[in-house]
Short mmCIF file of C-alpha atoms in Angstrom, two decimals:
data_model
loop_
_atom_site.label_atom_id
_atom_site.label_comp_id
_atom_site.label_asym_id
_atom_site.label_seq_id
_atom_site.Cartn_x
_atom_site.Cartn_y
_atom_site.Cartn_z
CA UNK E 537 104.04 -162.13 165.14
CA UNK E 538 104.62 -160.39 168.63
CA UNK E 539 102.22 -158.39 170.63
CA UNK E 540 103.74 -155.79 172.98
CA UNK E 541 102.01 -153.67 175.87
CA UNK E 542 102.93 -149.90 176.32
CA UNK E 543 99.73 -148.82 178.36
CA UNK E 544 96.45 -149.68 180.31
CA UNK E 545 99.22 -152.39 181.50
CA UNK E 546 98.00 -152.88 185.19
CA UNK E 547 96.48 -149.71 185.11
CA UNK E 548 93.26 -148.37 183.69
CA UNK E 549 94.53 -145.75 181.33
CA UNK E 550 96.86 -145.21 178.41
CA UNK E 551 95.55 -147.85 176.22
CA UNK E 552 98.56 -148.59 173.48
CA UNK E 553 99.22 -152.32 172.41
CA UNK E 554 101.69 -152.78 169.55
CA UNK E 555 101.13 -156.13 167.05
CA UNK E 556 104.68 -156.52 164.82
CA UNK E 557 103.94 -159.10 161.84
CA UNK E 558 106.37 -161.56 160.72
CA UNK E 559 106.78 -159.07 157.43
CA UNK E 560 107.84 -156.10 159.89
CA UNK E 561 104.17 -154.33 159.09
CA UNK E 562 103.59 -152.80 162.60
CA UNK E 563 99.68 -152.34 164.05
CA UNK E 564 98.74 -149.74 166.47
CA UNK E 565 95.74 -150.76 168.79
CA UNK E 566 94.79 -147.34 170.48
CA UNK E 567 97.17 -144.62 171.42
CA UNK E 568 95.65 -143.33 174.65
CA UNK E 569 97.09 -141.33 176.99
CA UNK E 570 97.43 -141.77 180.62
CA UNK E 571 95.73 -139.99 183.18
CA UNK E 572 95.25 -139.63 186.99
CA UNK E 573 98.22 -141.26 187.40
CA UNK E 574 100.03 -138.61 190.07
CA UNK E 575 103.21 -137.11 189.49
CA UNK E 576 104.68 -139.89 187.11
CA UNK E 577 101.47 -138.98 184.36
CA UNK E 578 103.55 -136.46 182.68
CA UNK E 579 106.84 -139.14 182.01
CA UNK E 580 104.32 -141.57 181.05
CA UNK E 581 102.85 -139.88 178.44
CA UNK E 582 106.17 -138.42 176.98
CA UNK E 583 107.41 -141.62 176.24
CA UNK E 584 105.86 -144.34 173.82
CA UNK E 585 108.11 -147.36 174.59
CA UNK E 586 108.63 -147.41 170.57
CA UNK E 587 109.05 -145.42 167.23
CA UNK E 588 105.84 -143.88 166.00
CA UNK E 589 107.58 -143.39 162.69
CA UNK E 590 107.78 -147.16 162.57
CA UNK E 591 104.25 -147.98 163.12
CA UNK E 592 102.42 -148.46 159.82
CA UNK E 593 98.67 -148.07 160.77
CA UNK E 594 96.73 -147.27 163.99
CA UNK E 595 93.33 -149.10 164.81
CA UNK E 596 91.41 -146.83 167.33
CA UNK E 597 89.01 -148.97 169.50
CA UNK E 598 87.21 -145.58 170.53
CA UNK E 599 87.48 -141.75 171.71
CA UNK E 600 87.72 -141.63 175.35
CA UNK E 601 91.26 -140.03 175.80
CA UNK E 602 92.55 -142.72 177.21
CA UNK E 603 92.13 -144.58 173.97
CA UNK E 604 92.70 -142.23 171.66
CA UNK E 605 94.33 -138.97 173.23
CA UNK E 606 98.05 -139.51 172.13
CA UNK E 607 97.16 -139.71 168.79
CA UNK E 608 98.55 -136.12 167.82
CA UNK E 609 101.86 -137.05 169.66
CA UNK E 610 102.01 -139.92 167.90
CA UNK E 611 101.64 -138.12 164.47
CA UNK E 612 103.92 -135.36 165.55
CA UNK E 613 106.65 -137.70 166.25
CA UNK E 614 106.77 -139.24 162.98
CA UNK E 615 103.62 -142.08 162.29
CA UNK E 616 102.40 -141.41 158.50
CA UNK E 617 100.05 -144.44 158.31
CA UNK E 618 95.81 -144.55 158.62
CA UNK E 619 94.03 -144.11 161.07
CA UNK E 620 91.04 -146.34 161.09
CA UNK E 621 87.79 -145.91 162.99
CA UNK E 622 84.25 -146.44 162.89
CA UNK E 623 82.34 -142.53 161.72
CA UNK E 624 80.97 -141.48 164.93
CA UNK E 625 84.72 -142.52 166.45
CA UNK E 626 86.52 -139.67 164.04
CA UNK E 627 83.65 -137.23 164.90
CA UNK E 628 84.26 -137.21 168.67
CA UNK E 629 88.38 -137.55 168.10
CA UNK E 630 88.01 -134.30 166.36
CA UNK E 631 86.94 -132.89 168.95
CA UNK E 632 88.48 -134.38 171.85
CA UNK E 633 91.57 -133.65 170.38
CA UNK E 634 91.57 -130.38 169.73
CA UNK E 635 90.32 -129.48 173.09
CA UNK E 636 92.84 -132.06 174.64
CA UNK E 637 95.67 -129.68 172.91
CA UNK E 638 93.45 -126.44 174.23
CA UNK E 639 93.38 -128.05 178.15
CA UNK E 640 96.88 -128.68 177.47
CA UNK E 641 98.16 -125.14 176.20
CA UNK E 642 95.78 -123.58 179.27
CA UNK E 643 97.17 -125.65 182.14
CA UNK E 644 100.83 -124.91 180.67
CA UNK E 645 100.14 -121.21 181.18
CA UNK E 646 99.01 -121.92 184.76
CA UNK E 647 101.63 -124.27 185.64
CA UNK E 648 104.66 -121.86 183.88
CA UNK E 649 103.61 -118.64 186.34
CA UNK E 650 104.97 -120.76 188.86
CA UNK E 651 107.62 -122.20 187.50
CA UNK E 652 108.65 -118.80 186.74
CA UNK E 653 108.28 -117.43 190.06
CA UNK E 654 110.32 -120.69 191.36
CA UNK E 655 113.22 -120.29 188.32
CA UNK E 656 112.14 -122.99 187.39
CA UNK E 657 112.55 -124.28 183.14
CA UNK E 658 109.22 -123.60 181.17
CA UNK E 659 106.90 -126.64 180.70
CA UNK E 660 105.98 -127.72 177.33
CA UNK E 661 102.44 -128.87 176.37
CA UNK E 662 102.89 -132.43 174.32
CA UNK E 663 100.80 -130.99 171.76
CA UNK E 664 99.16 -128.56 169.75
CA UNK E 665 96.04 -127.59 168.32
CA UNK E 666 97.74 -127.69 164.84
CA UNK E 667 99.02 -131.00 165.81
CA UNK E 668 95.76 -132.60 166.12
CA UNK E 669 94.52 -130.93 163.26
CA UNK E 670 97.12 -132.55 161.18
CA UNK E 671 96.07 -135.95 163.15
CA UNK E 672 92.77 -135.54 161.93
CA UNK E 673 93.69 -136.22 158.39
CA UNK E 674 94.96 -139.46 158.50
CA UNK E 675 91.67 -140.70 160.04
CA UNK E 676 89.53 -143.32 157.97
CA UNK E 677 86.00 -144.62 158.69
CA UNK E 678 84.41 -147.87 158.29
CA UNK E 679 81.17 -149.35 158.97
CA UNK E 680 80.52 -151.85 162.04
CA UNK E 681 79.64 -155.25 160.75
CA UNK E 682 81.68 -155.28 157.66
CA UNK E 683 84.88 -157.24 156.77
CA UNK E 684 87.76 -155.04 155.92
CA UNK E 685 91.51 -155.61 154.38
CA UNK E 686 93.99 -153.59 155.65
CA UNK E 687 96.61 -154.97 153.98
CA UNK E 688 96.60 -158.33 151.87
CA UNK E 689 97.46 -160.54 154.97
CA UNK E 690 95.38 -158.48 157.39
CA UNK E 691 91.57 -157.87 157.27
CA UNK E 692 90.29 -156.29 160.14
CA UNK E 693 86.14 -156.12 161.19
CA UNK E 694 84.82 -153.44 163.83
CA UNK E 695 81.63 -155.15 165.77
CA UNK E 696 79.26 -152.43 168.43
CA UNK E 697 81.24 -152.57 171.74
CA UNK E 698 78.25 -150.82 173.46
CA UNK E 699 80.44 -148.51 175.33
CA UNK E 700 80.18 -145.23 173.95
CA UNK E 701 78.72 -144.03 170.57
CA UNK E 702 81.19 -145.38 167.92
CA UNK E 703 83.28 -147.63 169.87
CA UNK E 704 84.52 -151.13 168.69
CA UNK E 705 85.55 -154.43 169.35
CA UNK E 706 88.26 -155.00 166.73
CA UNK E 707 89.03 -158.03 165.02
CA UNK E 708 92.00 -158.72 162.78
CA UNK E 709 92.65 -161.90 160.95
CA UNK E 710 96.08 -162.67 160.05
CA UNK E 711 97.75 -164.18 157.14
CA UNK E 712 101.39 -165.33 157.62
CA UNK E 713 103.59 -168.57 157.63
CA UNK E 714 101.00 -170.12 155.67
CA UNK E 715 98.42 -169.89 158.79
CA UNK E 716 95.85 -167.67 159.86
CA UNK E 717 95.43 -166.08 163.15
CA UNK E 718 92.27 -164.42 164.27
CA UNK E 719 93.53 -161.68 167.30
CA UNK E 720 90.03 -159.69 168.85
CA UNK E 721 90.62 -156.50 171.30
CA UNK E 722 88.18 -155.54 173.17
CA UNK E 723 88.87 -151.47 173.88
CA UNK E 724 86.23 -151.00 176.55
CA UNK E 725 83.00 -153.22 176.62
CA UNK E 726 79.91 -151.81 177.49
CA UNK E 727 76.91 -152.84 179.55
CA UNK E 728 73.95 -155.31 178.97
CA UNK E 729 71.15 -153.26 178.91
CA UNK E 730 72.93 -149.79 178.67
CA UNK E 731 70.28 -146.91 179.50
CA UNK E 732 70.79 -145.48 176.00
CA UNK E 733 73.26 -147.27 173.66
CA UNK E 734 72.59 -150.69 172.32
CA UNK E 735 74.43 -154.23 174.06
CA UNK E 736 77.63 -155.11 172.85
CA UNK E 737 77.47 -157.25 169.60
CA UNK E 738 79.33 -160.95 169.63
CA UNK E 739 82.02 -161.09 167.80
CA UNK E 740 84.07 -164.25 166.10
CA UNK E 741 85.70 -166.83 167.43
CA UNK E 742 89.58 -165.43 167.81
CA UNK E 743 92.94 -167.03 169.11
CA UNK E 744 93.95 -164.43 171.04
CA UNK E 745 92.00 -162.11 173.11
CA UNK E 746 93.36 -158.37 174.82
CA UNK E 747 90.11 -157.43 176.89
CA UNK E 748 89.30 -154.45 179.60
CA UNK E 749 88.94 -155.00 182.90
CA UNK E 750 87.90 -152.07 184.64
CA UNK E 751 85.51 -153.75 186.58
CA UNK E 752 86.33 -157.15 186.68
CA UNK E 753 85.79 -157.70 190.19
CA UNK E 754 82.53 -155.95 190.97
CA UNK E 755 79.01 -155.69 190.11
CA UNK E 756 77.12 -152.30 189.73
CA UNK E 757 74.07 -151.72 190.94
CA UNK E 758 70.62 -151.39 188.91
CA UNK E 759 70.78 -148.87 186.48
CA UNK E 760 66.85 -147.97 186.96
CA UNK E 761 67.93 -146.51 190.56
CA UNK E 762 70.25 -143.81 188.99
CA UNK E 763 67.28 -141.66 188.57
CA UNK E 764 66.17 -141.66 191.94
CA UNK E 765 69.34 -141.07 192.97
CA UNK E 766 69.96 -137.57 191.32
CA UNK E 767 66.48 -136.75 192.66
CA UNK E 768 67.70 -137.43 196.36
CA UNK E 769 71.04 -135.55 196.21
CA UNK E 770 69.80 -132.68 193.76
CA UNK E 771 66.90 -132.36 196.75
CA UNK E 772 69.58 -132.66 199.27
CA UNK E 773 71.92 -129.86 198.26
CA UNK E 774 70.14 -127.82 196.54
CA UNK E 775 66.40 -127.52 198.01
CA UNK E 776 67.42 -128.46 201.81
CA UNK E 777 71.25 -127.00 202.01
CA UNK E 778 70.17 -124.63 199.80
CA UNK E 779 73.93 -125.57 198.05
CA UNK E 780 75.46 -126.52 194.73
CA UNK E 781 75.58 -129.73 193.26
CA UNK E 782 79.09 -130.06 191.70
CA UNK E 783 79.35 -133.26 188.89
CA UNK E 784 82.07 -134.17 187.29
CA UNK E 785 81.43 -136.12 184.43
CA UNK E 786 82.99 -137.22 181.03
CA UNK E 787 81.74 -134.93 178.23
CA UNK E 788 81.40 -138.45 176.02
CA UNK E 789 78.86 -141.24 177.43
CA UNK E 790 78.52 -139.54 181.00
CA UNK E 791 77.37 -136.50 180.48
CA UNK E 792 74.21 -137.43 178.09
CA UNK E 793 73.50 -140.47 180.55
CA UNK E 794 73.16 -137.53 182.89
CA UNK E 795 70.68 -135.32 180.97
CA UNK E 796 68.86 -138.47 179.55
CA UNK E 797 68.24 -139.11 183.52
CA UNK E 798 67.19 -135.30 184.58
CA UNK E 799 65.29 -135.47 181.15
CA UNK E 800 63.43 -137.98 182.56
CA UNK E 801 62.99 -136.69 185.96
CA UNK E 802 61.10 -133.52 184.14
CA UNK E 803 58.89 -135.99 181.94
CA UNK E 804 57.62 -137.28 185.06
CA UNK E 805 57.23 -133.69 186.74
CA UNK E 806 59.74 -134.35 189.90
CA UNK E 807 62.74 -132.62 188.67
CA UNK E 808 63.49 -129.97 191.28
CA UNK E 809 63.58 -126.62 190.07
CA UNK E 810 66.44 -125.04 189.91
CA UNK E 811 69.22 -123.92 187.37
CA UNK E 812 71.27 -126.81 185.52
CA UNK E 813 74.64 -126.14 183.70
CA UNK E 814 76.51 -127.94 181.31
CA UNK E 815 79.76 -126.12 181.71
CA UNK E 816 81.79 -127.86 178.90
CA UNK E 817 81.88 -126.47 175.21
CA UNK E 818 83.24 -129.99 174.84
CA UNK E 819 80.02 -131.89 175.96
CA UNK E 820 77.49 -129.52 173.59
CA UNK E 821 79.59 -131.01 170.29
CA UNK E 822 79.78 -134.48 171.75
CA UNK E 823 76.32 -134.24 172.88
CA UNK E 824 75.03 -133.22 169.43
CA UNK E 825 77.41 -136.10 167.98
CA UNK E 826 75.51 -138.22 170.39
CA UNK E 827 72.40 -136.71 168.37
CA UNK E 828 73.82 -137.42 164.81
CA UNK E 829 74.18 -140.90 165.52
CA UNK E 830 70.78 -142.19 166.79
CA UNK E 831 71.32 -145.71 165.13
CA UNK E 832 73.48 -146.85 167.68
CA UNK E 833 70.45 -145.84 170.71
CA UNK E 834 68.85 -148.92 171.85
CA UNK E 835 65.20 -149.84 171.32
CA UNK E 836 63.96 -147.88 174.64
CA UNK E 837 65.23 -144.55 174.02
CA UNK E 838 64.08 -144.77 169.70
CA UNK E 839 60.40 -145.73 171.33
CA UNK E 840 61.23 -142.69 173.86
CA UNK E 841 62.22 -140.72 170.54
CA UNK E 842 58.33 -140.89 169.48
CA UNK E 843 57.07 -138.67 172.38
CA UNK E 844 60.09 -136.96 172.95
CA UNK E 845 62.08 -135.70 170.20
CA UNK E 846 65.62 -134.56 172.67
CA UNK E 847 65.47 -137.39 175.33
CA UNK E 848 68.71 -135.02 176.70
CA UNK E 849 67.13 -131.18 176.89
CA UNK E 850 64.70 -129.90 179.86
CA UNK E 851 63.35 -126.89 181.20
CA UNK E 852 65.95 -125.15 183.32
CA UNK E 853 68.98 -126.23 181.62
CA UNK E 854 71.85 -123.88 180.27
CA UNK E 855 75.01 -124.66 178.28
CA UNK E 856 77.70 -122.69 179.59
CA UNK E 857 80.36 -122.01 176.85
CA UNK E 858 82.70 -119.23 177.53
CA UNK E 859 85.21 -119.05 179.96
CA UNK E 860 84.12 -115.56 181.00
CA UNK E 861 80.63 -116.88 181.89
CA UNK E 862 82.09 -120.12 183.15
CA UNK E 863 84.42 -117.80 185.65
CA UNK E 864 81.16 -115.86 186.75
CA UNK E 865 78.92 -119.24 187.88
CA UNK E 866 81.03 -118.12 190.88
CA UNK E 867 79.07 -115.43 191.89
CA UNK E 868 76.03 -117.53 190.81
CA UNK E 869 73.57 -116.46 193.91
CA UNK E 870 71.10 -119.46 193.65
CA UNK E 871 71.75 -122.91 194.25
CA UNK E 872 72.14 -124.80 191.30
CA UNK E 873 73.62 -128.01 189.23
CA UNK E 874 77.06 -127.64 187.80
CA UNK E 875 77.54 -130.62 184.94
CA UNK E 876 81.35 -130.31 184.23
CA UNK E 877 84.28 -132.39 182.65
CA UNK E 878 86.73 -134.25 183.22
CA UNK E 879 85.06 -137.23 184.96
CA UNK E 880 87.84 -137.96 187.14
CA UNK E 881 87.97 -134.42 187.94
CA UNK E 882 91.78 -134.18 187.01
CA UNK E 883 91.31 -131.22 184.61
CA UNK E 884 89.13 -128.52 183.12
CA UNK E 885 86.44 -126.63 184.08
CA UNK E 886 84.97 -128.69 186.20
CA UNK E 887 88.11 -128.34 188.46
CA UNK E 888 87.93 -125.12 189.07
CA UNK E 889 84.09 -125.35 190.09
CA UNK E 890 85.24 -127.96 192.91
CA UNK E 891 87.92 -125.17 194.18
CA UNK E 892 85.19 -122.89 194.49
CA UNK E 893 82.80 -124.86 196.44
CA UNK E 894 84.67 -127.43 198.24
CA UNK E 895 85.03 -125.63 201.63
CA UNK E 896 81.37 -124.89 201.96
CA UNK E 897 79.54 -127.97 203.83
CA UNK E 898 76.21 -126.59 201.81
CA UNK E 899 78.01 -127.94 198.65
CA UNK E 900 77.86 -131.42 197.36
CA UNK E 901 80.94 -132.93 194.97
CA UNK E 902 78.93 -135.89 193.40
CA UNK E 903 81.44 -138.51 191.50
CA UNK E 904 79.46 -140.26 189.18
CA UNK E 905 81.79 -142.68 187.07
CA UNK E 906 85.77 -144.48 187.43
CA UNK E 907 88.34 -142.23 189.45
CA UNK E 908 91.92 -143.33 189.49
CA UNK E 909 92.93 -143.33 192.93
CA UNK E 910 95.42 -141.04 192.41
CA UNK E 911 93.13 -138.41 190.80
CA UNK E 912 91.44 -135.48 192.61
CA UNK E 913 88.51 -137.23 192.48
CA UNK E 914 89.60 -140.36 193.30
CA UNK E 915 91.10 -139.08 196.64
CA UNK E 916 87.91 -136.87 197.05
CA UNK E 917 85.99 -140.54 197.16
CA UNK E 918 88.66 -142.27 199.21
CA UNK E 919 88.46 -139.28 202.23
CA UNK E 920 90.75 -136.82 201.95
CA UNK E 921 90.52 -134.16 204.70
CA UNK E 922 92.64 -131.37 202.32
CA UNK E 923 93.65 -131.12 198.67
CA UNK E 924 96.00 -129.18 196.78
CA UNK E 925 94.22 -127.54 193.92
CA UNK E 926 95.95 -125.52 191.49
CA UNK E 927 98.32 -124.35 193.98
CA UNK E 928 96.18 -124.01 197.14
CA UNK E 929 95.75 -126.29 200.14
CA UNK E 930 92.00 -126.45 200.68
CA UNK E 931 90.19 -128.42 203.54
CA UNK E 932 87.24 -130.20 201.85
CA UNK E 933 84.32 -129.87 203.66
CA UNK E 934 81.55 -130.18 201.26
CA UNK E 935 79.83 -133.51 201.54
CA UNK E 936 81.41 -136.33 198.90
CA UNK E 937 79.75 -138.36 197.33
CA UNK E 938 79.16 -141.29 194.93
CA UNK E 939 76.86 -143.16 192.18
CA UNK E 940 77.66 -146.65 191.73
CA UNK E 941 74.80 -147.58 189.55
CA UNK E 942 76.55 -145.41 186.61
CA UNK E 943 79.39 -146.86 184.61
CA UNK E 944 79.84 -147.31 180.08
CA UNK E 945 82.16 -149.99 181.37
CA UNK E 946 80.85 -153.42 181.93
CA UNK E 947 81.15 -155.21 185.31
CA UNK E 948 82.81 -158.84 185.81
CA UNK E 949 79.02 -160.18 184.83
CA UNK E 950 79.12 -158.28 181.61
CA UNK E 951 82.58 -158.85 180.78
CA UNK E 952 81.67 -163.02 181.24
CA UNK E 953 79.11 -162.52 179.18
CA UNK E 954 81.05 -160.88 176.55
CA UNK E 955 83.47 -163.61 176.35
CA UNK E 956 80.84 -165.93 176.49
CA UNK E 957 80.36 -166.59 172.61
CA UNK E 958 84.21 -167.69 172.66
CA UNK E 959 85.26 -171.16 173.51
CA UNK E 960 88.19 -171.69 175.98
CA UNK E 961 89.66 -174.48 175.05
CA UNK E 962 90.45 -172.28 171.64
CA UNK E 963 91.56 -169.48 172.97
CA UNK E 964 95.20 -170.07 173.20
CA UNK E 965 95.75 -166.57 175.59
CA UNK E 966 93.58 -164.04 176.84
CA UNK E 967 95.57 -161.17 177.77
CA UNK E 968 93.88 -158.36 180.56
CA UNK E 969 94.15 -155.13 180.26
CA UNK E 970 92.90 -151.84 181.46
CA UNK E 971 92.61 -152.54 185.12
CA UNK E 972 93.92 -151.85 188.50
CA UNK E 973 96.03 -154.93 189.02
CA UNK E 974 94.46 -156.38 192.28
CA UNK E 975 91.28 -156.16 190.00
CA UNK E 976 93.09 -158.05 187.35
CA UNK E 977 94.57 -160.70 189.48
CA UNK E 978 90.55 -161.46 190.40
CA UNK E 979 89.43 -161.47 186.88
CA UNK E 980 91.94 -163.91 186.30
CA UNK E 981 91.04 -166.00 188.76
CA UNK E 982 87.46 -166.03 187.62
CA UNK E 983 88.49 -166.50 184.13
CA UNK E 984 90.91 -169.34 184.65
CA UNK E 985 87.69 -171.38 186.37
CA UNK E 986 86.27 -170.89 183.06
CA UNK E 987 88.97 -172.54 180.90
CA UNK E 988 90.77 -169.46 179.61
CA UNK E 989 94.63 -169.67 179.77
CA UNK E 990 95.22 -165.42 181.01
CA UNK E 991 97.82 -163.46 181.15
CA UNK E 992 98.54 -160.20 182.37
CA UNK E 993 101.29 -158.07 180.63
CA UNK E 994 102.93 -155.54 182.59
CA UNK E 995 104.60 -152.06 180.81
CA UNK E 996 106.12 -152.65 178.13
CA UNK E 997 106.62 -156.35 178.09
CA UNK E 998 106.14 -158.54 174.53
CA UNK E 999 104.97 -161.78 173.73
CA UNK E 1000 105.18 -163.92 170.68
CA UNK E 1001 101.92 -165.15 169.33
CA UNK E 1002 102.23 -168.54 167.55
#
């Protein structure tokens, strides 16, 4: 069999790792789609690096876009096979997706005025709504902890990845040349002692390992000081500049870490008071999906659950889900808390909300999970004196900040400790993924010390897997 890398190769995004069996069945794990990634995001994502009408079935570690946002692409151009998932997976791809294709369609329309203006040819979104639709019925659930065949050489088995509701390691055991092969992929491990969802689960003993590496050369800091932190910048901006809070956050994972902290910060009466929005239709469904899922919270928040029956609602906040009201929290008069997605601040709402505030020094831009580099909020973190923003050259000067303390992915500590159950010697490669590649180079190193033979694929390369 041959393994092949066509994303979240020496970067962080774009997960899409092709496995071609001796037979010529061909196995999808992930089709995510790049982001942050500067000008060269768009040819990245238009391209697969092989036939989606050849691929047979598609195993999706998880939701996060960059895991699972080509997926409609992918169907569009041909791929007729299943689409497997754990339940609370398919109910956040649906609607991801779809509002994916909506961000899509909306940013076209901005981006064409110009073009036109400049003679420029029309841009073309890389899907539709329709399109993901139509994605959505191939999907098929199964349960974590459960043995599965996906073909009669292949069974596959989806163990709790603690990362965000639903996602997965995935395991596939292989049947050919008279020989079985166990592969595991990681898609993105969570943390020990996540503040809501339960630890990532062990999984068996494999040959080959693909694992994340998002973090693999850092540590974060305690996730009990998060709360304490919102306190202190919410009482900064708001109560002493008398500014907004700007926050842009993933509307999957970050978002109800978020309210799950203010939530808390109201239990215990020192949650400032001012207004709080959630301006992202996108968060209120994944939030409530969050909700439907409460077997995968961890034993703190189903004691919390007691006492409390929404650990993630409070007095004072507001779900913003039109645009029209979104477009009038500009004229807002009252310092408040603007929740918004995307995390990396790259598109969406939340985008606009930074354009509006970011030349007042009253204002606060708080980045509160992974930026590319390359991203707006990424260069936000790193400095920046000016950014362009939908056209315009603004000069930031509202203060920029960051939380270190929140992250769904683990550090190198939690990613040791994943790989801990697994015995080197037996491992015959690990490949690393999903990770800057001065951050993978250090993993490595730590990894090698440990016995593991590693490898790091770049784009596109293959490998043959005895």
């Amino acid at each position: 069999m041959q393994i092949s890398f066509h994303g979240a190769a020496r970067t962080v995004t774009g997960s899409k790792h092709l496995l071609t069996l001796s037979n010529g069945i061909k196995i999808l794990l992930d089709c995510g789609m790049f982001q942050g990634m500067g000008q060269q995001t768009d040819e990245l994502n238009r391209h697969f690096g092989f036939n989606p009408a050849e691929v047979n079935y598609l195993l999706l570690s998880h939701a996060h876009i960059d895991h699972s946002g080509l997926i409609p692409k992918l169907v569009k151009e041909g791929f007729k096979g299943q689409i497997i998932c754990t339940s609370a997976t398919k109910d956040l791809a649906d609607i991801l997706l779809e509002d994916s294709a909506v961000i899509q369609r909306e940013d076209t329309k901005f981006i064409n005025k110009k073009r036109v203006k400049k003679g420029l040819p029309l841009f073309e979104p890389m899907y539709s709504i329709a399109d993901a639709k139509a994605a959505m019925e191939l999907f098929n659930v199964v349960d974590y902890d459960k043995w599965f065949a996906l073909t009669k050489d292949v069974d596959i088995l989806f163990t709790d990845a603690g990362h965000i509701i639903g996602s997965a390691v995935i395991t596939l055991k292989i049947r050919e040349n008279e020989k079985t092969t166990v592969l595991a992929f990681s898609g993105d491990v969570g943390r020990y002692g996540d503040v809501i969802l339960r630890s990532p689960e062990e999984f068996p003993r494999a040959d080959y390992i693909i694992c994340e590496s998002t973090y693999g050369n850092k540590l974060h800091e305690e996730v009990s000081n998060s709360p304490e932190e919102f306190f202190y910048w919410i009482n900064r901006t708001c109560v002493e500049k008398k500014g907004n809070l700007i926050i842009p956050a993933f509307s999957v994972g970050r978002t109800q870490e978020i309210l799950y902290w203010l939530n808390q910060l109201d239990l215990e009466g020192r949650l400032p008071k001012v207004r709080y929005f959630v301006d992202s239709p996108l968060s209120i469904e994944a939030t409530q999906v969050v909700k439907n899922n409460m077997g995968n919270f961890n034993k703190t928040v189903k004691q919390l659950l007691l006492k409390d029956e929404d650990p993630f609602d409070f007095d004072g906040l507001k779900y913003v889900e039109s645009v029209d009201e979104s477009k009038q929290m500009k004229e807002y008069p009252n310092p408040c808390v603007i929740i918004s997605a995307s995390g990396m601040a790259e598109a969406g709402r939340v985008k606009h909300h930074i354009k509006n505030n970011i030349s007042e020094d009253r204002n606060t831009i708080l980045m509160v999970g992974y930026c590319s580099p390359t991203s707006l909020g990424g260069k936000l973190v790193n400095g920046v004196k000016r950014v362009n923003i939908y056209g315009d050259e603004l000069m930031v000067m509202a203060e920029i900040a960051q939380m270190k303390s929140m992250s769904a992915h683990g550090d190198y500590k939690d990613l040791c400790q994943f790989l801990a159950g697994q015995d080197p010697k037996q491992i015959k490669k690990l490949f690393i993924v999903h990770g800057e590649y001065a951050v993978q180079v250090e993993f490595a190193g730590r990894l090698a010390k440990k016995g593991f033979e590693v490898e790091i694929p770049d784009m596109h390369s293959q490998f043959n897997l005895a």
